[in-house]
CSV table of C-alpha atoms in Angstrom, one decimal:
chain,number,residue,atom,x,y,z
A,1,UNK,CA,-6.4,27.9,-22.2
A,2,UNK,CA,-4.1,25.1,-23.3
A,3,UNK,CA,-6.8,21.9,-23.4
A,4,UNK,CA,-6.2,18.9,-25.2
A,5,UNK,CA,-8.6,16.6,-25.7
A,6,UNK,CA,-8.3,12.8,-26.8
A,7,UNK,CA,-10.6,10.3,-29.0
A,8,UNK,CA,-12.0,8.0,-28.1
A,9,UNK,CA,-11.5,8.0,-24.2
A,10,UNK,CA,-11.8,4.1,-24.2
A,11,UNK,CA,-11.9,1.1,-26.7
A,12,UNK,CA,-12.4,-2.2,-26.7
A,13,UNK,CA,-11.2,-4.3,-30.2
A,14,UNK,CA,-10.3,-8.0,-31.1
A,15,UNK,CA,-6.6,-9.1,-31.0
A,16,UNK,CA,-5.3,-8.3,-34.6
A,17,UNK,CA,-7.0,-5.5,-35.3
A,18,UNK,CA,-5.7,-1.9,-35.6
A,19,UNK,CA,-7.0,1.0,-33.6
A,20,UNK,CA,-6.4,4.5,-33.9
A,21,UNK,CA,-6.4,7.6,-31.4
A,22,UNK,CA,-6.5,11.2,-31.9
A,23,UNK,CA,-5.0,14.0,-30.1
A,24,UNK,CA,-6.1,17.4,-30.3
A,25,UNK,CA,-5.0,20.8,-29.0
A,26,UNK,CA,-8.6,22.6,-28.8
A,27,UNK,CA,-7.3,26.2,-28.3
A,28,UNK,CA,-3.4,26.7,-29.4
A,29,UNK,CA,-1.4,25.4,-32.0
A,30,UNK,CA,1.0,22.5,-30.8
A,31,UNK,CA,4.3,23.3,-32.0
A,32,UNK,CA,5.0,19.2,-30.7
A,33,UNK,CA,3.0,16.6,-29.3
A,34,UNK,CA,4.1,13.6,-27.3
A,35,UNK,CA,2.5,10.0,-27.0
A,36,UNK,CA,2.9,8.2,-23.7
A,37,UNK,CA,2.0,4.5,-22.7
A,38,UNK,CA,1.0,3.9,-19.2
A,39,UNK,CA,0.3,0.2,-17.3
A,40,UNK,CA,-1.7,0.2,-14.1
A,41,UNK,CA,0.3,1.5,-11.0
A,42,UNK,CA,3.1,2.6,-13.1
A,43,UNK,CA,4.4,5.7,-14.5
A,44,UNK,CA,4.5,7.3,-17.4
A,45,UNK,CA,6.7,6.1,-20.6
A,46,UNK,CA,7.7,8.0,-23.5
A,47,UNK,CA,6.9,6.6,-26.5
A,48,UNK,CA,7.8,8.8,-29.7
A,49,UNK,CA,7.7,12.8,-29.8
A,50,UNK,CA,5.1,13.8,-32.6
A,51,UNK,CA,6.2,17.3,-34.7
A,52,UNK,CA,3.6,19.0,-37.6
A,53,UNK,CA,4.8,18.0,-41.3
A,54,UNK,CA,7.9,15.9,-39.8
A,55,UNK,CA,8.6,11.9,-39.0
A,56,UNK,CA,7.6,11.4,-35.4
A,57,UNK,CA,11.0,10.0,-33.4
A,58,UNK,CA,10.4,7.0,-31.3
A,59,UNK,CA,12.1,6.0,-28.0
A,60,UNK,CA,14.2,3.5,-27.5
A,61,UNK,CA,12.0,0.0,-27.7
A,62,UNK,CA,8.9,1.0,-29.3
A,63,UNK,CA,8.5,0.0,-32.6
A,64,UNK,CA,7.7,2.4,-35.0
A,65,UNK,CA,5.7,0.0,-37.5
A,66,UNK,CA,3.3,-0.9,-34.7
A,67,UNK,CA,2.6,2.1,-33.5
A,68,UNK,CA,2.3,4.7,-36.7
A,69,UNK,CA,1.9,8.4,-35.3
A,70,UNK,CA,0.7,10.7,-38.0
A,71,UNK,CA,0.8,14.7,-36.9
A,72,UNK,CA,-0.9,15.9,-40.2
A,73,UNK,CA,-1.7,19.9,-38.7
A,74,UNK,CA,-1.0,22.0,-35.7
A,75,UNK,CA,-3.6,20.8,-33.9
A,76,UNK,CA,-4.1,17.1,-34.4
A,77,UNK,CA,-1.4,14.3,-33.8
A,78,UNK,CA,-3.1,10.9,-34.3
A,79,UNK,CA,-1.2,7.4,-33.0
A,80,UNK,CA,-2.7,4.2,-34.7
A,81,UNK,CA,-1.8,0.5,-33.0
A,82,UNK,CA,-1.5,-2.0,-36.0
A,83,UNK,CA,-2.5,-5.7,-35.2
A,84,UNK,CA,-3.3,-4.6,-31.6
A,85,UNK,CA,-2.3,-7.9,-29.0
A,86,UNK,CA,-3.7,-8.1,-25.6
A,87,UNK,CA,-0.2,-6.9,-24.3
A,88,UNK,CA,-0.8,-3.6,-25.9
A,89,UNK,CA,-3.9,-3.2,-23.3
A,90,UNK,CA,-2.5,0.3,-21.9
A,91,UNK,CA,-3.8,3.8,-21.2
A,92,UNK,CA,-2.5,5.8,-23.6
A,93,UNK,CA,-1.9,9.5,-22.8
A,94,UNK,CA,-1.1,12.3,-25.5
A,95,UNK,CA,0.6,16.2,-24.5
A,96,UNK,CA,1.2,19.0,-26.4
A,97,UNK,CA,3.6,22.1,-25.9
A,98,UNK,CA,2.8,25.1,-27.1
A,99,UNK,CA,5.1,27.4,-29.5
A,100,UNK,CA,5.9,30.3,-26.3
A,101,UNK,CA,5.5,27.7,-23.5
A,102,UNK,CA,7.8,24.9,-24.7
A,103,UNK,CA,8.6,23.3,-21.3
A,104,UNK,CA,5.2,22.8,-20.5
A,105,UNK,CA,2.9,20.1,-21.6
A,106,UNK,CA,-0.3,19.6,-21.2
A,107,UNK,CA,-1.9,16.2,-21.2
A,108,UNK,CA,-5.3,15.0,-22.9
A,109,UNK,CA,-7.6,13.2,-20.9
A,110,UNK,CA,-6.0,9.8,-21.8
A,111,UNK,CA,-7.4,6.8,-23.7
A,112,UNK,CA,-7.7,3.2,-22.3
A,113,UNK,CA,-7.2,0.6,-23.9
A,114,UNK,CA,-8.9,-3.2,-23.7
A,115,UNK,CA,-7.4,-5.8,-26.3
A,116,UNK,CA,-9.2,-8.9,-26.0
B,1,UNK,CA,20.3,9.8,-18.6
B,2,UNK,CA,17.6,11.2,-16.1
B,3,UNK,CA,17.2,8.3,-13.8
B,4,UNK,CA,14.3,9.7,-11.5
B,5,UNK,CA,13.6,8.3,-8.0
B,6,UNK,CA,10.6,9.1,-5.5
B,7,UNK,CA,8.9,7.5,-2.4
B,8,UNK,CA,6.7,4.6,-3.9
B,9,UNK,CA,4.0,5.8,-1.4
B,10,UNK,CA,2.9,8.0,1.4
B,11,UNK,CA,-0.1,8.0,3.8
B,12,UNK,CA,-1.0,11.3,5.8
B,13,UNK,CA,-3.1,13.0,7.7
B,14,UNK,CA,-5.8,15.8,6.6
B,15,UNK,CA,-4.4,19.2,7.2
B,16,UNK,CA,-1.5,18.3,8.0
B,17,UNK,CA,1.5,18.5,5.8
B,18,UNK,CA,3.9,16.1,3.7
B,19,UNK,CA,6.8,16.5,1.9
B,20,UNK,CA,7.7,14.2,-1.9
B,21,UNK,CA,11.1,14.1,-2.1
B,22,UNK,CA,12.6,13.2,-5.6
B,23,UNK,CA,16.4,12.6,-6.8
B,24,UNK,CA,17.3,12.5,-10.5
B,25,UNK,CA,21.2,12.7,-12.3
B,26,UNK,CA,22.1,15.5,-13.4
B,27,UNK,CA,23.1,15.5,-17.3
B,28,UNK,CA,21.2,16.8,-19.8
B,29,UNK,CA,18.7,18.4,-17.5
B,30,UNK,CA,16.5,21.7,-17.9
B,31,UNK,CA,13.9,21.9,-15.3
B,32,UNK,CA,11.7,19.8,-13.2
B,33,UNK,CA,8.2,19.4,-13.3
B,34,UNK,CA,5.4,17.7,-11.2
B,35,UNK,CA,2.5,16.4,-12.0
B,36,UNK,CA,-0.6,15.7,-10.0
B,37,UNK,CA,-2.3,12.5,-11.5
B,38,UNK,CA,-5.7,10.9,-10.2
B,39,UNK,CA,-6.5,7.2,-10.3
B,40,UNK,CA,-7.5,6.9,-14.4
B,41,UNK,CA,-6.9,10.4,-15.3
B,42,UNK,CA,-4.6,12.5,-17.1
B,43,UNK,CA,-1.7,14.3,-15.2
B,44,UNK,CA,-2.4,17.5,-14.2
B,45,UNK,CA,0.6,20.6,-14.5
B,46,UNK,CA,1.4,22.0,-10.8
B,47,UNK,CA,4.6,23.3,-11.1
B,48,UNK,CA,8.1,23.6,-13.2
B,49,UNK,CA,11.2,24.6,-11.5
B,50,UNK,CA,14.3,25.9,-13.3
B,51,UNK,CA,16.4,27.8,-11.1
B,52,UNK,CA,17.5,26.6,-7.9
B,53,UNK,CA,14.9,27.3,-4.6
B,54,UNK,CA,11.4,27.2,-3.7
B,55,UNK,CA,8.4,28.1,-5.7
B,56,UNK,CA,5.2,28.9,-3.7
B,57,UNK,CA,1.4,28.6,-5.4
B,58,UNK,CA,-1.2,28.5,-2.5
B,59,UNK,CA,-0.9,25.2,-0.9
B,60,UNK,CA,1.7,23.6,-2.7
B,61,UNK,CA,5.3,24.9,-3.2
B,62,UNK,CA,8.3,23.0,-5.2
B,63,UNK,CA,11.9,23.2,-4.2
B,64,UNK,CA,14.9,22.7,-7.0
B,65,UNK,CA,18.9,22.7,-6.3
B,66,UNK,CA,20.4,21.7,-9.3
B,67,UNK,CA,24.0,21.0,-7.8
B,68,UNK,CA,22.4,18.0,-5.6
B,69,UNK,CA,19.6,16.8,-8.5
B,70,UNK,CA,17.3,17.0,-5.8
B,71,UNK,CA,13.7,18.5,-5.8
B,72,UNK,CA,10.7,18.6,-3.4
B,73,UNK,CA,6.9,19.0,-3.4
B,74,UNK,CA,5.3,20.0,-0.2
B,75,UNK,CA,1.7,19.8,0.2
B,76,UNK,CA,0.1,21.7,2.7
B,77,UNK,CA,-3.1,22.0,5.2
B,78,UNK,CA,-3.7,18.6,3.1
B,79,UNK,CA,-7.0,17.8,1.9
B,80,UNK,CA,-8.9,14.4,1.4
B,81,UNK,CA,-9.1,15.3,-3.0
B,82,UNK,CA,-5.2,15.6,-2.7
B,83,UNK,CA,-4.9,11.6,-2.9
B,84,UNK,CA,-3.6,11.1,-5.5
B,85,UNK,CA,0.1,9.7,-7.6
B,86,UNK,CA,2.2,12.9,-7.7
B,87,UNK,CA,5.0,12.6,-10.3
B,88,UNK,CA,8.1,14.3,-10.5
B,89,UNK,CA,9.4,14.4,-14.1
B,90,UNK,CA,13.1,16.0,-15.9
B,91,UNK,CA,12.9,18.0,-19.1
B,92,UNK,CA,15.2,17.9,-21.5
B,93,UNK,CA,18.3,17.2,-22.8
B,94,UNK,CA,16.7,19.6,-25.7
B,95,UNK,CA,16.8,18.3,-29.0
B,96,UNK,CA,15.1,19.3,-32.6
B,97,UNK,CA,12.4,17.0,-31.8
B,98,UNK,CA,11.2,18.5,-28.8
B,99,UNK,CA,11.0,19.3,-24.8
B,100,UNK,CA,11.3,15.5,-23.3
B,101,UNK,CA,9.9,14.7,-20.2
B,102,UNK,CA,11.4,11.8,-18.3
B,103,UNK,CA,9.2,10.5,-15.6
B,104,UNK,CA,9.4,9.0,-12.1
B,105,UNK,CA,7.9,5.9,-10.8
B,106,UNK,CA,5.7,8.2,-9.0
B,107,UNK,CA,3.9,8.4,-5.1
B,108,UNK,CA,0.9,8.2,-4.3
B,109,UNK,CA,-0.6,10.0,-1.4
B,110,UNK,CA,-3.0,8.5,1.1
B,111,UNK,CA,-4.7,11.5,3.2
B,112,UNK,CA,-6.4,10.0,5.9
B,113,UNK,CA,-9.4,11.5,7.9
């Protein structure tokens, strides 16, 4: 149990267009979902924490305009980049905790990327 | 805050044994995780210390003492698929919004033939 999957696993779009991802817990209902931002040979980076039905709260530094996160059910948290630049060329990971298990999270498969 | 530092890198050999170290401060923290990640993947759970000692699971066991912020992953009888970044990572403080994680820097492990 506890799979999360990710859509599309990589893109590649013009600078100035928007793209969006989607995160999905395939077999529990994800009390809270989190987006991360990863650059090569680096770690991690919290972006925003996603809950169902509520505003998404952003870290420090990202801007919340840009990246829009929408967690419309239980199972599906979606983060669209608006007027993508080449700078926001990143792998993009999404986790979900479920309702019992709240420390753990367990991450999709990750989605990269390429703004040209 | 959870500043998190770990060894950039470590090489070693197979079947033998190495030992992540990983220091964090100490406010607002809840447990410790780590995290096996391969090159272009999605981290992986291994293991999520709360109280202070050593957790054991087959070949890898994690240490936590709260009082020094300091944890440990040992890898054992090491095998060539356990290259890979291992990440140490601090949950909390808690808040309405949810579990946070705060990540290291991550090391990646060479094992070498």
């Amino acid at each position: 149990g506890a799979v999360v999957s990710q859509h599309p696993s990589w893109v590649i779009c013009k600078s100035g267009t928007s793209v969006k991802i989607e995160c999905r817990s395939l077999d529990f209902q994800a009390t809270t979902m989190f987006w991360y931002r990863q650059f090569p040979k680096q770690s991690l980076m919290l972006m925003a924490t996603s809950n169902e039905g509520s505003k998404a709260t952003y870290e420090q530094g990202v801007e919340k305009d840009k990246f829009l996160i929408n967690h419309a059910s239980l199972t599906l948290s979606t983060l669209t980049v608006t007027s993508a630049h080449p700078e926001d060329s990143s792998f993009y990971i999404c986790s979900a905790s479920r309702p019992v298990y709240q420390e753990t999270q367990y991450f999709g498969p990750g989605t990269r990327l390429l703004v040209l | 805050g959870q500043n998190i530092d770990q060894p950039t890198e470590m090489t070693a050999t197979e079947g033998a044994i190495v030992q992540i170290n990983c220091t964090y401060q100490t406010s607002g923290f809840n447990g410790l995780f780590w995290y096996q990640q391969h090159a272009g993947e999605a981290p992986t759970f291994l293991s999520y210390n709360v109280l202070d000692g050593l957790e054991e699971k087959g070949r890898f066991s994690s240490f936590l003492s709260r009082s020094k912020g300091y944890s440990y992953l040992l890898l054992k009888e090491l095998q060539m698929k356990d290259s890979a970044s291992y990440l140490c990572a601090g949950e909390g403080p808690r808040e309405a919004a949810g579990n946070k994680l705060t990540f290291g820097g991550g090391t990646r492990v060479l094992v070498k033939p």
